PDB file of C-alpha atoms in Angstrom:
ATOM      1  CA  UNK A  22       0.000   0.000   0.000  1.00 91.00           C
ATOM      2  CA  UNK A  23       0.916   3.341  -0.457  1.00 94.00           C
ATOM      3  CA  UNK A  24       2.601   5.246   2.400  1.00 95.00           C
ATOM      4  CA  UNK A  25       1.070   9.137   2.989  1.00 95.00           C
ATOM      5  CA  UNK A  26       3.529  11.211   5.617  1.00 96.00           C
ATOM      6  CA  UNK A  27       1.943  14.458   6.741  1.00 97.00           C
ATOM      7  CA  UNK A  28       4.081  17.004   8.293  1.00 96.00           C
ATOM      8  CA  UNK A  29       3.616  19.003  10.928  1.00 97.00           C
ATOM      9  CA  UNK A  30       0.834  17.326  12.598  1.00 97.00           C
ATOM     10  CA  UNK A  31      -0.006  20.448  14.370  1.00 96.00           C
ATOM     11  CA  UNK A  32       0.634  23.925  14.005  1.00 96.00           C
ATOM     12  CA  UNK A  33      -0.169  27.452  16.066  1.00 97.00           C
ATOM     13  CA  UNK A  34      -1.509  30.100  13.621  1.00 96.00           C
ATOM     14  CA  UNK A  35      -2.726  33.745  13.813  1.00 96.00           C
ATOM     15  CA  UNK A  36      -5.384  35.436  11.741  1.00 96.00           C
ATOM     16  CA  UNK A  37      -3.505  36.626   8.332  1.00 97.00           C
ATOM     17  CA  UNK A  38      -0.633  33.808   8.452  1.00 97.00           C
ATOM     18  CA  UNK A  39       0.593  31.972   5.762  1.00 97.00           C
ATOM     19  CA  UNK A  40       0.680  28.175   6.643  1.00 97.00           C
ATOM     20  CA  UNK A  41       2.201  25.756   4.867  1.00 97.00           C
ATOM     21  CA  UNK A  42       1.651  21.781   4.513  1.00 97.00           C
ATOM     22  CA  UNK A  43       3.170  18.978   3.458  1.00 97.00           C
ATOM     23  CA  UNK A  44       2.631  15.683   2.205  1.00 97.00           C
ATOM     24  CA  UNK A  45       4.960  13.057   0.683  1.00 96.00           C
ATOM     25  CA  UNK A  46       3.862   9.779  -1.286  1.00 94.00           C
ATOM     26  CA  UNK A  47       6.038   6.321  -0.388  1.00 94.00           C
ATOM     27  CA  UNK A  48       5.339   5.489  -4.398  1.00 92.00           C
ATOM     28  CA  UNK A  49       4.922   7.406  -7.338  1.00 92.00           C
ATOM     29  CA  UNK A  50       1.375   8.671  -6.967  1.00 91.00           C
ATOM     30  CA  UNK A  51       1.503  11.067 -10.319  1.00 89.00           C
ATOM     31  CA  UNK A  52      -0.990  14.377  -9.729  1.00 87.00           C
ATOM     32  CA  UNK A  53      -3.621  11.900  -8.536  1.00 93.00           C
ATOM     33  CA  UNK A  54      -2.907  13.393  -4.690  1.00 95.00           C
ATOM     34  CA  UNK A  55      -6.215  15.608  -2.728  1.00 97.00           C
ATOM     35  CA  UNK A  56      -6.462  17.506  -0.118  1.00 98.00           C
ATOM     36  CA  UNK A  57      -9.076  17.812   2.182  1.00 98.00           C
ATOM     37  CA  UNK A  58     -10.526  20.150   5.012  1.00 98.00           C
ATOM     38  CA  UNK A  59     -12.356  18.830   8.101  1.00 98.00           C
ATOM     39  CA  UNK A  60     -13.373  21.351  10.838  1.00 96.00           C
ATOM     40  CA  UNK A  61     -14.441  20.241  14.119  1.00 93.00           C
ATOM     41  CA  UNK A  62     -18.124  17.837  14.256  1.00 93.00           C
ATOM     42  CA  UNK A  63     -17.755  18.220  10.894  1.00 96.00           C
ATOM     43  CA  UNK A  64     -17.183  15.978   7.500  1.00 97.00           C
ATOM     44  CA  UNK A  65     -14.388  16.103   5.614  1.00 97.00           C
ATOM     45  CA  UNK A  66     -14.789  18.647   2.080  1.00 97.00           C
ATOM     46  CA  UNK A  67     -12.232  18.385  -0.888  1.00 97.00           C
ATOM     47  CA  UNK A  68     -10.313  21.675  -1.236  1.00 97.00           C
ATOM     48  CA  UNK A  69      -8.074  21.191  -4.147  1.00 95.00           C
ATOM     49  CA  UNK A  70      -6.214  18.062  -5.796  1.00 91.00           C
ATOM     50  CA  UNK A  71      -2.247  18.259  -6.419  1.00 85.00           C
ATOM     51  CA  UNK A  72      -2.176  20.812  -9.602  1.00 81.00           C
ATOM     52  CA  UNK A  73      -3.524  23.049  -7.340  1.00 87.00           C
ATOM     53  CA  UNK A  74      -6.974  23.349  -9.339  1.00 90.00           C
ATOM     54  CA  UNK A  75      -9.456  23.942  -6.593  1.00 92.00           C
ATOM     55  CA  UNK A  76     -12.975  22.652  -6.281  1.00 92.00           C
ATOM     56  CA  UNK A  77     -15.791  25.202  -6.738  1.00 91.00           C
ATOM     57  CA  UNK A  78     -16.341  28.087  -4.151  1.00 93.00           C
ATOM     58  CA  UNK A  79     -12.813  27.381  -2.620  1.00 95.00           C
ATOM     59  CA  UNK A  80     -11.581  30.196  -1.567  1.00 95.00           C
ATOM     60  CA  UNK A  81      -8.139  31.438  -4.024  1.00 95.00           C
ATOM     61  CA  UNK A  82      -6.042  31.742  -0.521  1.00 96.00           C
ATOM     62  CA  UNK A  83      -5.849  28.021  -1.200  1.00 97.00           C
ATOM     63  CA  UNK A  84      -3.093  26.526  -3.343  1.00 96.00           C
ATOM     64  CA  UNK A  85      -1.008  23.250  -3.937  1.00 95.00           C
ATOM     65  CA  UNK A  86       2.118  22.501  -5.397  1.00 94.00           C
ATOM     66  CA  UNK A  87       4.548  19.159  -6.270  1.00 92.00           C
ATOM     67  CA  UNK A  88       7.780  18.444  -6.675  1.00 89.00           C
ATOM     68  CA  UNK A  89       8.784  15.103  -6.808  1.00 83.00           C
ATOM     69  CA  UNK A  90       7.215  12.910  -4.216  1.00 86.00           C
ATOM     70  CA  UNK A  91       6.445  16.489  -2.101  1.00 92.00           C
ATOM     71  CA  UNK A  92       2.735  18.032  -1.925  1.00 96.00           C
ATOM     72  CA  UNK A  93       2.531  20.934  -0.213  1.00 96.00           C
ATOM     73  CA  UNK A  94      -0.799  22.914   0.492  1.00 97.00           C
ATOM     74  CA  UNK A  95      -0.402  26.439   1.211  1.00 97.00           C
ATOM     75  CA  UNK A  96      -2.900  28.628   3.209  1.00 97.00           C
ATOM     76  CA  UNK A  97      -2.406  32.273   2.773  1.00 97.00           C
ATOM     77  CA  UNK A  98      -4.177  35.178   4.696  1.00 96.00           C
ATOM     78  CA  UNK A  99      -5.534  32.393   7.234  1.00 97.00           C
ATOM     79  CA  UNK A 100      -9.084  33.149   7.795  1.00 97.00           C
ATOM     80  CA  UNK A 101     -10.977  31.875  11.429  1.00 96.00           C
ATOM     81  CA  UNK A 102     -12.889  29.510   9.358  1.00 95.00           C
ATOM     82  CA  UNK A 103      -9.680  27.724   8.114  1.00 97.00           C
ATOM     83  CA  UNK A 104      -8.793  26.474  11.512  1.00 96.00           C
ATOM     84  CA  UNK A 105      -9.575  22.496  11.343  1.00 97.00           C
ATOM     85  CA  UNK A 106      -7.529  19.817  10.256  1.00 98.00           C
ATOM     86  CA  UNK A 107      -6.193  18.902   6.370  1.00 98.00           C
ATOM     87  CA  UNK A 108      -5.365  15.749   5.348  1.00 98.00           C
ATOM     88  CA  UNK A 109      -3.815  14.603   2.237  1.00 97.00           C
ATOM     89  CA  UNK A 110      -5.080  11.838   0.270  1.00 97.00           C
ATOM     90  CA  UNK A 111      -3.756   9.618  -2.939  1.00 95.00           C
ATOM     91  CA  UNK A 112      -6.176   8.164  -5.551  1.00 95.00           C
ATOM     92  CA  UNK A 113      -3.658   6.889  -7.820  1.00 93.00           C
ATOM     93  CA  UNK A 114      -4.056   3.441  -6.617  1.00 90.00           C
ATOM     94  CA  UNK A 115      -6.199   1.298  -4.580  1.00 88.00           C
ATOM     95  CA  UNK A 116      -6.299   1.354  -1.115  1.00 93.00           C
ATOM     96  CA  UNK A 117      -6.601   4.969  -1.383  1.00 95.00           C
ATOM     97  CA  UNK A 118      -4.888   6.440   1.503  1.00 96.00           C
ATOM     98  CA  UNK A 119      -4.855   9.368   4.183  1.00 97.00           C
ATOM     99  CA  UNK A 120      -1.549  10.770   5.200  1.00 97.00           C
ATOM    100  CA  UNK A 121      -2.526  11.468   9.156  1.00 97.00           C
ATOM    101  CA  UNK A 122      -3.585  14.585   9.207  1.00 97.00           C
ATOM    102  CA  UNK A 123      -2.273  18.616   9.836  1.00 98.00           C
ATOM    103  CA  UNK A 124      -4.373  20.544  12.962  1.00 97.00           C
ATOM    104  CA  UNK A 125      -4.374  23.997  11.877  1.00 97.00           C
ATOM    105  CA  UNK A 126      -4.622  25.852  16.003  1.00 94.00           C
TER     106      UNK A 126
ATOM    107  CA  UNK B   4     -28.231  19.076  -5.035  1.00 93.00           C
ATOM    108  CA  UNK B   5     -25.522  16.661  -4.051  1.00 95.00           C
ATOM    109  CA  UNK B   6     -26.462  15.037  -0.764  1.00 96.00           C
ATOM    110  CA  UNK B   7     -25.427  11.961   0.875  1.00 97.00           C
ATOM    111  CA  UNK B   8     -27.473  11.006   3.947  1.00 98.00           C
ATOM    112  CA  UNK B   9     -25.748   7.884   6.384  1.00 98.00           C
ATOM    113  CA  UNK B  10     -27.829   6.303   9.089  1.00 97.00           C
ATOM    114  CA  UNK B  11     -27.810   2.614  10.904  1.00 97.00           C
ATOM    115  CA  UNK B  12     -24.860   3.519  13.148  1.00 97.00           C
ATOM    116  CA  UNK B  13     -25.203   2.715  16.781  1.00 97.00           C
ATOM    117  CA  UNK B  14     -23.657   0.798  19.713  1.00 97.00           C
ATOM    118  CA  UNK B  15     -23.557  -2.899  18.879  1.00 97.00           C
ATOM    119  CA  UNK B  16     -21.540  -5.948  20.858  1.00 97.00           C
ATOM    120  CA  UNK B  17     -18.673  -7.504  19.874  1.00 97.00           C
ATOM    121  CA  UNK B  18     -18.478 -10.247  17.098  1.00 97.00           C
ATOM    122  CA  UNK B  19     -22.207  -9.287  15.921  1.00 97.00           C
ATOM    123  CA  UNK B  20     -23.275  -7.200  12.751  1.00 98.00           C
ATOM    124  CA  UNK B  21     -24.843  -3.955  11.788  1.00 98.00           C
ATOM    125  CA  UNK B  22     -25.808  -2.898   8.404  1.00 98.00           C
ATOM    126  CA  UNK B  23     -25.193   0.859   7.225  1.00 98.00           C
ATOM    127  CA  UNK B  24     -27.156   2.589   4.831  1.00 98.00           C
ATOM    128  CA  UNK B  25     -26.421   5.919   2.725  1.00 98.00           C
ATOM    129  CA  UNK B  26     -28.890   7.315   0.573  1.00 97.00           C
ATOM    130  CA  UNK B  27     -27.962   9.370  -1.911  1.00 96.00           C
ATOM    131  CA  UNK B  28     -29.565  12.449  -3.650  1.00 95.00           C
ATOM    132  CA  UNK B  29     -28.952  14.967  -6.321  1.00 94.00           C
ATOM    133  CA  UNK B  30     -27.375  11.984  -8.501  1.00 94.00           C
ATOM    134  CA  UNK B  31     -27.586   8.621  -9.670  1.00 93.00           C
ATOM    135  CA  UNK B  32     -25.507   5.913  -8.064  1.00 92.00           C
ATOM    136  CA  UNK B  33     -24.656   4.617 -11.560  1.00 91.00           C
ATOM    137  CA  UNK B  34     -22.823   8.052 -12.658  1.00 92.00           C
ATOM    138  CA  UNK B  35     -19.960   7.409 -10.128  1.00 95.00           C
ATOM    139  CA  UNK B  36     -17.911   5.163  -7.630  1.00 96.00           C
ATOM    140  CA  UNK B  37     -19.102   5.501  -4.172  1.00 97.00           C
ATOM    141  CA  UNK B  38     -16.805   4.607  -1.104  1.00 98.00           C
ATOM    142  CA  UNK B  39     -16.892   4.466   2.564  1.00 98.00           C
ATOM    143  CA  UNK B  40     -14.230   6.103   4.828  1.00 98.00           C
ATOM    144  CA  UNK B  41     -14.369   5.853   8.790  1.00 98.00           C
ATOM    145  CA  UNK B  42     -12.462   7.577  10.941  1.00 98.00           C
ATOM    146  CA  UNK B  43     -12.100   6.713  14.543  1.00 98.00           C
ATOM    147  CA  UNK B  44     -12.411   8.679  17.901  1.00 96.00           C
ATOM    148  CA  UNK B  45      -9.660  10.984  17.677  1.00 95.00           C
ATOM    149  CA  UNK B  46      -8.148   9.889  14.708  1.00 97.00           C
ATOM    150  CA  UNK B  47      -7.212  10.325  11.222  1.00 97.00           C
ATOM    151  CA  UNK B  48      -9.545   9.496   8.118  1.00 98.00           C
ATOM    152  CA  UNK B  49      -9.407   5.698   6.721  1.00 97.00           C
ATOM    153  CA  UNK B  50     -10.598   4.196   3.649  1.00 97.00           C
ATOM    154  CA  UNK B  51     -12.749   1.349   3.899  1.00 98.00           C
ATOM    155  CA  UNK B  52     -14.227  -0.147   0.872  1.00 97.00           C
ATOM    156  CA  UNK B  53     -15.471   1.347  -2.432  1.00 96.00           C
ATOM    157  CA  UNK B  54     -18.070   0.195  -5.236  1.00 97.00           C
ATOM    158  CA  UNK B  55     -17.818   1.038  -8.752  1.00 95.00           C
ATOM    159  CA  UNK B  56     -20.974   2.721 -10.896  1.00 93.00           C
ATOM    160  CA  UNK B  57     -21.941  -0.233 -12.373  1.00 93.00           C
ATOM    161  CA  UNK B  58     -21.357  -2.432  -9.424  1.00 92.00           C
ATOM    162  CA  UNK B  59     -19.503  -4.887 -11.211  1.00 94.00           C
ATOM    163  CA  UNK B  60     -16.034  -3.800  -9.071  1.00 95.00           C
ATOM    164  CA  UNK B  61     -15.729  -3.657  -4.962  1.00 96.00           C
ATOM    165  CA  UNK B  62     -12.173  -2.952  -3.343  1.00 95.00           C
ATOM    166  CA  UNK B  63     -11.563  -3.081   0.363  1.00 96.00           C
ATOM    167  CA  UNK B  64      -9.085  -2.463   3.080  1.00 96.00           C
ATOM    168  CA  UNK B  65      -7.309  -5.482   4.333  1.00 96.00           C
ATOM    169  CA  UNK B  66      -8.437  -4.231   7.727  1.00 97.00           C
ATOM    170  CA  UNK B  67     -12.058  -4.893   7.017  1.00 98.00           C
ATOM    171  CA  UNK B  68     -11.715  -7.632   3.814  1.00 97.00           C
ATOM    172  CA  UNK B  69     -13.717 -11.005   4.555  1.00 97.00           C
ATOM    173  CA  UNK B  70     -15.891  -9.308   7.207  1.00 98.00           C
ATOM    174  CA  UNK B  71     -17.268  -6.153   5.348  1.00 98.00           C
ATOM    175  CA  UNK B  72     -19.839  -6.123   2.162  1.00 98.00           C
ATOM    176  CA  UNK B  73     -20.473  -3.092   0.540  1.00 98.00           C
ATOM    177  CA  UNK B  74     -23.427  -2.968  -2.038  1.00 97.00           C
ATOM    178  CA  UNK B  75     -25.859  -0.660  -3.700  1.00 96.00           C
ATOM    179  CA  UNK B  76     -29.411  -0.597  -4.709  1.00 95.00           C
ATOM    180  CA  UNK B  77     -29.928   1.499  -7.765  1.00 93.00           C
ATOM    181  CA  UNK B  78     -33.721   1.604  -7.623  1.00 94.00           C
ATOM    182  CA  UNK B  79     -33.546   3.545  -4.016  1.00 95.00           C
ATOM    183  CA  UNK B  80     -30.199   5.324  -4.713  1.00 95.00           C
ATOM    184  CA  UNK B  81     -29.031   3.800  -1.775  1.00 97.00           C
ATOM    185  CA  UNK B  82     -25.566   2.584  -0.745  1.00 97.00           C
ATOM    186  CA  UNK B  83     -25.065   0.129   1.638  1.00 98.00           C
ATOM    187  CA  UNK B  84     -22.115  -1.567   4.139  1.00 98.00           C
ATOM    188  CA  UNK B  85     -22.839  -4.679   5.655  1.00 98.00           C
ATOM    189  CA  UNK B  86     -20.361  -5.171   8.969  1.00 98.00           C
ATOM    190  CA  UNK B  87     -19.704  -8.810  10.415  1.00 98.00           C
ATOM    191  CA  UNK B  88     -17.607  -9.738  12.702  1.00 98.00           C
ATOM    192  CA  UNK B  89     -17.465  -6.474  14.435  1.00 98.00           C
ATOM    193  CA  UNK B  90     -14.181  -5.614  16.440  1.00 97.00           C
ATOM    194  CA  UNK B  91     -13.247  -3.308  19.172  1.00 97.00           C
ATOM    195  CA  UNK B  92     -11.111  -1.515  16.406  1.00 97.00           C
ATOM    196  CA  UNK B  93     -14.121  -1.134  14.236  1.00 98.00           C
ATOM    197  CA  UNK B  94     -15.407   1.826  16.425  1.00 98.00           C
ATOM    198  CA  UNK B  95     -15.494   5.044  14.321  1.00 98.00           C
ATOM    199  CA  UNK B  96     -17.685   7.162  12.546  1.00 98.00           C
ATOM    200  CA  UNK B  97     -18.378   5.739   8.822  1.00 98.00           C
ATOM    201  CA  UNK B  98     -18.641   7.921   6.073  1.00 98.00           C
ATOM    202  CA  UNK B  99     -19.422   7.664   2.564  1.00 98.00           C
ATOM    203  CA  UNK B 100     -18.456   9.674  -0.415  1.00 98.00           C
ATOM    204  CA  UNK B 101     -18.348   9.824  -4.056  1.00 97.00           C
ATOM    205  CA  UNK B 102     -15.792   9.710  -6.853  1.00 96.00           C
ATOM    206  CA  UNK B 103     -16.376  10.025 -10.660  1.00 92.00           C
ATOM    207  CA  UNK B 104     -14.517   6.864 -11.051  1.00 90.00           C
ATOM    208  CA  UNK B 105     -12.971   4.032  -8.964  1.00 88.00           C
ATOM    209  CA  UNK B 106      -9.378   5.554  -8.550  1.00 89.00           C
ATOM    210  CA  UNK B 107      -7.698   8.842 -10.056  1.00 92.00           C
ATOM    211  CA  UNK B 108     -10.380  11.489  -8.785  1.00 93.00           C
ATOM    212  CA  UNK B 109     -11.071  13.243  -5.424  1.00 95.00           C
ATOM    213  CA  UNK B 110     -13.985  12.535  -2.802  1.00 97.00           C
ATOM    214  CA  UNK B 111     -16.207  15.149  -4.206  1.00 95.00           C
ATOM    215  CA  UNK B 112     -19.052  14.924  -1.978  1.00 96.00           C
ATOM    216  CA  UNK B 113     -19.473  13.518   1.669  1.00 98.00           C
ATOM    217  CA  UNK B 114     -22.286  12.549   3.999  1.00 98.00           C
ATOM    218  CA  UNK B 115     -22.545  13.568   7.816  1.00 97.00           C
ATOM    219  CA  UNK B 116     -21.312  10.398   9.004  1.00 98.00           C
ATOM    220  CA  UNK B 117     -22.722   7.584  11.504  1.00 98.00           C
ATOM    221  CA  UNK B 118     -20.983   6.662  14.314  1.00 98.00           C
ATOM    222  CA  UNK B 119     -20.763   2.816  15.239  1.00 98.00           C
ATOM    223  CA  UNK B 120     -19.610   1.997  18.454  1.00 98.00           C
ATOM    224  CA  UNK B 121     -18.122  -1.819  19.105  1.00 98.00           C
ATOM    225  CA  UNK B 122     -18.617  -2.869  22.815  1.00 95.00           C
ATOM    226  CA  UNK B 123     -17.554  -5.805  24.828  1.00 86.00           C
TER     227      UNK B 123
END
C-alpha cells in the first residue's frame, strides 16, 4: 500500500498567516494526490487536488504545489474559518490512503 | 443538489453485525464510484471499501476484507455496508463519499457520518 507522511501534525496560527503543509507519497502517486478540510463535528470537504486546481467556491487563498514525491498545500491570509484539520489523500491506486492529518490551532 | 445522507450507526456488541445505509440524492448511483471512509475517535480518516458505478467492481481495506460487504441498490439510490464480525477496532464514525470513477479522482461529496460503536 501506499505510504502518505503528513508534516507538521499540528501547528499554532494567527489570523492573516501563511501556513504551509506537506505531504509526501512512499510510491509514485503522479498528480492523482487531494487535499481535504475537516473542521471540528464536521465531515471532511475536498479543497483542491495536487495541480492546485481547486474545487468550486474554494476560496483562491488556497493553493497546492509538487515536486517530486512532495505536496505541499499552502494557506495564505488564514481566515478563522480555516482552523480544522487537512489531510492529504492519494487516488492513484487502490487502497486509497490518508496521510494522518495537519491541525491547523 | 448533491447530498449523501448515512444512518444505521449505533452501539452494537462484539463479534455481531450492523448494516449501514447511505442514501444518496442529487445523482444517480450509476454516474460514479461511491466509497466508505471511517475515521475513529480521535483519529485520522481511513478508507474502507469502495463500489464502482456499475457495481460490477468492490475494493476493500485489508483491515475490514472477509468481514465487510459493501453494495448498492440502484432503484432507491441507496448505498449500503454490511459489517460482520465487528471488532473493538471497528469503532469510528463511517462515512461515505463519491468519486467520478474508482481511482484517479477526489472525494467530491461527503455525507454527515454515523458513528458505530463496538462494545464488549
Amino acid at each position: 500500500d501506499i505510504q502518505m507522511t503528513q508534516s507538521p501534525s499540528s501547528l499554532s496560527a494567527s489570523v492573516g498567516d501563511t501556513v504551509t503543509i506537506t505531504c509526501r507519497a512512499s510510491q509514485f502517486v503522479d498528480d492523482y494526490l487531494y487535499w481535504y478540510q475537516q473542521r471540528p463535528g464536521e465531515a471532511p470537504n475536498f479543497l483542491i487536488n495536487g495541480a492546485s486546481t481547486r474545487q468550486s467556491g474554494v476560496p483562491s487563498r488556497f493553493s497546492a504545489a509538487v515536486s517530486g514525491p512532495r505536496f505541499t498545500l499552502t494557506i495564505t491570509n488564514l481566515q478563522r474559518e480555516d482552523y480544522g484539520t487537512y489531510y492529504c489523500q492519494q487516488s492513484y491506486i487502490s487502497p486509497h490512503t490518508f496521510g494522518g492529518g495537519t491541525k491547523v490551532e | 443538489q448533491v447530498q449523501l445522507l448515512e444512518s444505521g450507526g449505533g452501539v452494537v456488541q462484539t463479534g455481531r453485525s450492523l448494516n449501514l445505509s447511505c442514501v444518496a440524492s442529487g445523482f444517480s448511483l450509476s454516474d460514479c464510484a461511491l466509497h466508505w471512509v471511517r475515521q475513529a475517535p480521535g483519529k485520522g480518516l481511513e478508507w474502507v471499501a469502495v463500489i464502482s458505478w456499475d457495481g460490477a467492481h468492490k475494493y476493500y481495506a485489508k483491515a475490514v476484507e472477509g468481514r465487510f460487504t459493501i453494495s448498492r441498490d440502484t432503484s432507491q439510490n441507496t448505498l449500503y455496508l454490511q459489517m460482520n464480525s465487528l471488532r473493538g477496532d471497528d469503532t469510528a464514525v463511517y462515512y461515505c463519499a463519491r468519486s467520478e470513477f474508482l481511482e484517479r479522482r477526489p472525494f467530491d461529496y461527503w455525507g454527515q457520518g454515523t458513528l458505530v460503536t463496538v462494545s464488549s
